[in-house]
CSV table of C-alpha atoms in Angstrom, one decimal:
chain,number,residue,atom,x,y,z
A,152,ASN,CA,-69.6,-36.7,50.4
A,153,ALA,CA,-73.1,-36.5,48.9
A,154,GLY,CA,-73.5,-34.0,46.1
A,155,VAL,CA,-76.3,-31.5,45.6
A,156,MET,CA,-79.6,-33.3,45.9
A,157,GLN,CA,-82.7,-32.2,44.1
A,158,ASN,CA,-86.2,-33.5,44.2
A,159,PRO,CA,-88.4,-34.4,42.6
A,160,ARG,CA,-86.4,-35.3,39.5
A,161,HIS,CA,-89.6,-35.1,37.4
A,162,LEU,CA,-92.8,-33.2,38.2
A,163,VAL,CA,-95.9,-32.9,36.2
A,164,ARG,CA,-98.5,-30.2,37.0
A,165,ARG,CA,-101.6,-28.9,35.3
A,166,ARG,CA,-101.9,-25.2,34.5
A,167,GLY,CA,-102.8,-23.2,37.6
A,168,GLN,CA,-101.3,-25.7,40.1
A,169,GLU,CA,-98.3,-25.1,42.3
A,170,ALA,CA,-94.8,-26.6,41.8
A,171,ARG,CA,-92.3,-26.9,44.7
A,172,LEU,CA,-88.8,-27.9,43.9
A,173,ARG,CA,-86.3,-28.8,46.7
A,174,CYS,CA,-82.6,-28.6,46.8
A,175,SER,CA,-80.2,-29.7,49.5
A,176,PRO,CA,-76.7,-28.3,49.0
A,177,MET,CA,-73.5,-30.1,49.4
A,178,LYS,CA,-72.3,-30.5,53.0
A,179,GLY,CA,-70.5,-27.4,54.2
A,180,HIS,CA,-72.0,-25.2,51.4
A,181,SER,CA,-74.0,-22.2,52.5
A,182,HIS,CA,-74.6,-20.6,49.1
A,183,VAL,CA,-77.4,-21.9,46.8
A,184,TYR,CA,-78.2,-20.8,43.3
A,185,TRP,CA,-81.2,-21.7,41.1
A,186,TYR,CA,-80.9,-21.8,37.3
A,187,ARG,CA,-83.5,-22.6,34.6
A,188,GLN,CA,-82.7,-24.4,31.4
A,189,LEU,CA,-85.1,-24.5,28.4
A,190,PRO,CA,-84.5,-27.1,25.7
A,191,GLU,CA,-81.5,-26.3,23.5
A,192,GLU,CA,-80.8,-23.2,25.5
A,193,GLY,CA,-78.2,-22.3,28.1
A,194,LEU,CA,-78.8,-22.0,31.8
A,195,LYS,CA,-80.4,-18.8,33.0
A,196,PHE,CA,-79.6,-17.5,36.5
A,197,MET,CA,-82.7,-17.1,38.6
A,198,VAL,CA,-81.7,-16.5,42.3
A,199,TYR,CA,-78.9,-16.6,44.7
A,200,LEU,CA,-79.5,-17.4,48.4
A,201,GLN,CA,-77.6,-17.9,51.6
A,202,LYS,CA,-79.2,-19.3,54.8
A,203,GLU,CA,-82.3,-17.3,55.5
A,204,ASN,CA,-81.4,-14.5,53.0
A,205,ILE,CA,-82.1,-13.8,49.4
A,206,ILE,CA,-78.9,-12.2,48.1
A,207,ASP,CA,-79.8,-11.7,44.4
A,208,GLU,CA,-83.1,-12.5,42.7
A,209,SER,CA,-82.6,-10.4,39.6
A,210,GLY,CA,-83.2,-13.4,37.3
A,211,MET,CA,-86.5,-14.4,39.0
A,212,PRO,CA,-89.8,-13.5,37.3
A,213,LYS,CA,-91.5,-10.9,39.4
A,214,GLU,CA,-94.8,-12.8,39.7
A,215,ARG,CA,-95.5,-16.4,40.7
A,216,PHE,CA,-91.9,-17.4,41.5
A,217,SER,CA,-90.4,-17.4,45.0
A,218,ALA,CA,-87.4,-19.0,46.6
A,219,GLU,CA,-86.2,-19.6,50.2
A,220,PHE,CA,-83.4,-21.2,52.0
A,221,PRO,CA,-84.4,-21.6,55.6
A,222,LYS,CA,-82.1,-22.1,58.6
A,223,GLU,CA,-83.0,-25.7,58.7
A,224,GLY,CA,-83.9,-27.8,55.7
A,225,PRO,CA,-83.5,-27.5,51.9
A,226,SER,CA,-83.8,-24.6,49.6
A,227,ILE,CA,-87.2,-24.4,47.9
A,228,LEU,CA,-88.1,-22.9,44.6
A,229,ARG,CA,-91.9,-22.3,44.4
A,230,ILE,CA,-93.9,-21.6,41.3
A,231,GLN,CA,-97.5,-20.7,41.8
A,232,GLN,CA,-100.2,-21.0,39.2
A,233,VAL,CA,-97.9,-22.7,36.7
A,234,VAL,CA,-98.3,-22.0,33.0
A,235,ARG,CA,-97.0,-24.1,30.0
A,236,GLY,CA,-94.0,-21.7,29.6
A,237,ASP,CA,-92.7,-22.7,33.0
A,238,SER,CA,-91.9,-26.2,31.6
A,239,ALA,CA,-88.2,-26.5,31.9
A,240,ALA,CA,-85.3,-28.1,33.8
A,241,TYR,CA,-84.6,-26.3,37.0
A,242,PHE,CA,-81.1,-26.8,38.4
A,243,CYS,CA,-79.8,-26.0,41.8
A,244,ALA,CA,-76.1,-25.4,42.5
A,245,SER,CA,-74.2,-24.8,45.6
A,246,SER,CA,-70.8,-23.4,46.6
A,247,ARG,CA,-68.8,-23.1,49.8
A,248,ASP,CA,-68.1,-19.4,49.4
A,249,ALA,CA,-69.2,-16.6,47.2
A,250,ASP,CA,-67.0,-16.0,44.3
A,251,THR,CA,-65.0,-19.2,44.6
A,252,GLY,CA,-65.6,-19.8,40.9
A,253,GLU,CA,-66.9,-23.4,41.1
A,254,LEU,CA,-70.5,-24.4,41.2
A,255,PHE,CA,-71.6,-27.9,42.1
A,256,PHE,CA,-74.9,-28.7,40.3
A,257,GLY,CA,-77.6,-31.1,41.1
A,258,GLU,CA,-79.2,-33.4,38.5
A,259,GLY,CA,-82.1,-31.0,38.1
A,260,SER,CA,-85.8,-31.1,38.4
A,261,ARG,CA,-87.8,-31.4,35.2
A,262,LEU,CA,-91.1,-29.6,35.3
A,263,THR,CA,-93.8,-30.4,32.8
A,264,VAL,CA,-96.9,-28.3,32.7
A,265,LEU,CA,-99.9,-29.8,30.9
B,160,SER,CA,-76.8,-6.7,26.8
B,161,GLN,CA,-74.5,-9.5,27.4
B,162,LYS,CA,-74.2,-12.1,24.6
B,163,ILE,CA,-72.4,-15.4,24.6
B,164,GLU,CA,-72.0,-17.4,21.5
B,165,GLN,CA,-71.1,-21.0,21.2
B,166,ASN,CA,-71.3,-22.9,18.0
B,167,SER,CA,-74.8,-24.4,18.0
B,168,GLU,CA,-73.9,-27.0,15.4
B,169,ALA,CA,-72.6,-30.3,16.8
B,170,LEU,CA,-68.9,-31.0,16.4
B,171,ASN,CA,-68.2,-34.4,15.0
B,172,ILE,CA,-64.7,-35.7,15.2
B,173,GLN,CA,-62.8,-39.0,15.1
B,174,GLU,CA,-61.5,-40.7,18.2
B,175,GLY,CA,-57.9,-39.7,18.9
B,176,LYS,CA,-58.2,-36.2,17.3
B,177,THR,CA,-58.2,-32.9,19.1
B,178,ALA,CA,-61.6,-31.3,19.6
B,179,THR,CA,-61.7,-27.5,19.7
B,180,LEU,CA,-64.7,-25.6,21.0
B,181,THR,CA,-65.2,-21.9,20.8
B,182,CYS,CA,-66.9,-19.4,23.1
B,183,ASN,CA,-67.2,-15.8,22.0
B,184,TYR,CA,-68.8,-13.0,24.1
B,185,THR,CA,-69.6,-9.3,23.8
B,186,ASN,CA,-70.5,-6.3,25.9
B,187,TYR,CA,-68.7,-7.6,29.0
B,188,SER,CA,-65.3,-8.2,30.6
B,189,PRO,CA,-65.5,-11.1,33.0
B,190,ALA,CA,-62.9,-11.6,35.7
B,191,TYR,CA,-63.0,-15.3,34.9
B,192,LEU,CA,-64.6,-17.8,32.6
B,193,GLN,CA,-65.5,-21.5,33.1
B,194,TRP,CA,-66.2,-24.6,31.1
B,195,TYR,CA,-68.7,-27.2,32.1
B,196,ARG,CA,-69.7,-30.6,30.7
B,197,GLN,CA,-73.3,-31.6,30.5
B,198,ASP,CA,-74.6,-35.0,29.6
B,199,PRO,CA,-78.2,-35.6,28.5
B,200,GLY,CA,-80.6,-35.4,31.4
B,201,ARG,CA,-77.9,-34.5,33.9
B,202,GLY,CA,-76.6,-31.4,35.7
B,203,PRO,CA,-73.5,-29.5,34.4
B,204,VAL,CA,-70.2,-30.6,35.8
B,205,PHE,CA,-67.4,-28.1,36.4
B,206,LEU,CA,-64.2,-28.7,34.3
B,207,LEU,CA,-61.9,-25.7,34.3
B,208,LEU,CA,-61.7,-22.1,35.3
B,209,ILE,CA,-59.5,-19.5,33.7
B,210,ARG,CA,-58.9,-16.0,35.0
B,211,GLU,CA,-58.5,-12.8,32.9
B,212,ASN,CA,-54.8,-12.6,33.7
B,213,GLU,CA,-54.2,-16.2,32.6
B,214,LYS,CA,-53.6,-17.0,28.9
B,215,GLU,CA,-53.9,-20.8,29.2
B,216,LYS,CA,-55.0,-23.5,31.7
B,217,ARG,CA,-54.5,-27.2,31.5
B,218,LYS,CA,-55.9,-30.2,33.2
B,219,GLU,CA,-55.0,-33.7,31.9
B,220,ARG,CA,-56.3,-33.8,28.3
B,221,LEU,CA,-58.1,-30.5,28.6
B,222,LYS,CA,-56.8,-27.1,27.7
B,223,VAL,CA,-58.5,-23.7,27.9
B,224,THR,CA,-57.3,-20.4,26.5
B,225,PHE,CA,-58.7,-16.9,27.3
B,226,ASP,CA,-58.1,-14.0,25.0
B,227,THR,CA,-59.6,-10.9,26.6
B,228,THR,CA,-58.8,-8.7,23.6
B,229,LEU,CA,-60.7,-11.0,21.2
B,230,LYS,CA,-63.3,-11.8,23.8
B,231,GLN,CA,-62.9,-15.4,23.1
B,232,SER,CA,-62.1,-18.7,24.9
B,233,LEU,CA,-61.1,-21.9,23.2
B,234,PHE,CA,-61.6,-25.3,24.8
B,235,HIS,CA,-59.5,-28.2,23.6
B,236,ILE,CA,-59.7,-31.9,24.3
B,237,THR,CA,-56.7,-33.8,23.1
B,238,ALA,CA,-56.7,-37.5,22.2
B,239,SER,CA,-60.5,-37.4,22.3
B,240,GLN,CA,-62.4,-40.5,23.3
B,241,PRO,CA,-66.1,-41.5,22.7
B,242,ALA,CA,-66.6,-41.0,26.4
B,243,ASP,CA,-65.9,-37.3,25.8
B,244,SER,CA,-69.1,-37.0,23.8
B,245,ALA,CA,-71.3,-34.5,25.6
B,246,THR,CA,-72.4,-30.9,25.5
B,247,TYR,CA,-69.9,-28.4,26.7
B,248,LEU,CA,-71.0,-25.1,28.2
B,249,CYS,CA,-69.0,-21.9,28.5
B,250,ALA,CA,-69.9,-19.6,31.5
B,251,LEU,CA,-68.8,-16.1,32.2
B,252,GLU,CA,-68.8,-14.8,35.8
B,253,ARG,CA,-70.9,-11.8,36.5
B,254,GLY,CA,-70.2,-11.4,40.2
B,255,PHE,CA,-70.7,-13.6,43.3
B,256,ASN,CA,-70.9,-16.9,41.5
B,257,LYS,CA,-73.6,-15.8,39.1
B,258,PHE,CA,-72.8,-16.7,35.6
B,259,TYR,CA,-73.9,-16.1,32.0
B,260,PHE,CA,-74.0,-19.5,30.3
B,261,GLY,CA,-73.8,-20.2,26.6
B,262,SER,CA,-76.2,-22.6,25.0
B,263,GLY,CA,-73.4,-25.1,24.6
B,264,THR,CA,-71.8,-27.1,21.8
B,265,LYS,CA,-72.5,-30.8,21.4
B,266,LEU,CA,-69.4,-32.9,20.8
B,267,ASN,CA,-69.7,-36.3,19.2
B,268,VAL,CA,-66.5,-38.4,19.2
B,269,LYS,CA,-66.8,-41.3,16.8
B,270,PRO,CA,-64.8,-44.5,17.4
């Protein structure tokens, strides 16, 4: 059973460009979560999605960031007009149900903004 | 606002000893708490979950306690091995699988 798949693992962008991070949840999981981790810091919740719905985006910056989880295909975290402060590791996690208590994380996508 | 504290200093112990990591929190009463392991450059891996009505939970060499009065969880690894060296993250639920994560404590087990 494949785990949570994230790609790309590493992404380099120049300031002002767009970054797209993709996440395929584990088979049978319909809940997807995105977290951001800065060096030496804990993971910070960004957004929680189910298929075709954003359930909670309270941790998402109001501007430049968006997320989707379409009926078909992976979840995508999109960062427009990236700035150096966006450099971080972005982790996707999935779960079978809400509130089951266990998240399965991917290996992360590391974004570097030059 | 919610605050989670894990010892930011690395914990260095000798192989075979018991490692004890601490997670303290304020301004919140989570229904449950989790511990994850994270290796460098990798995603966190779930280890244990303990609910507010449970005092202690065990899984093989791992043990977690949860004191809702002290607002503290302790994570123990008995008979530690070099392979246990990693960063351990504490996470408090905040509803619907959203979590507050601590910044983690790095454990170094020396042979």
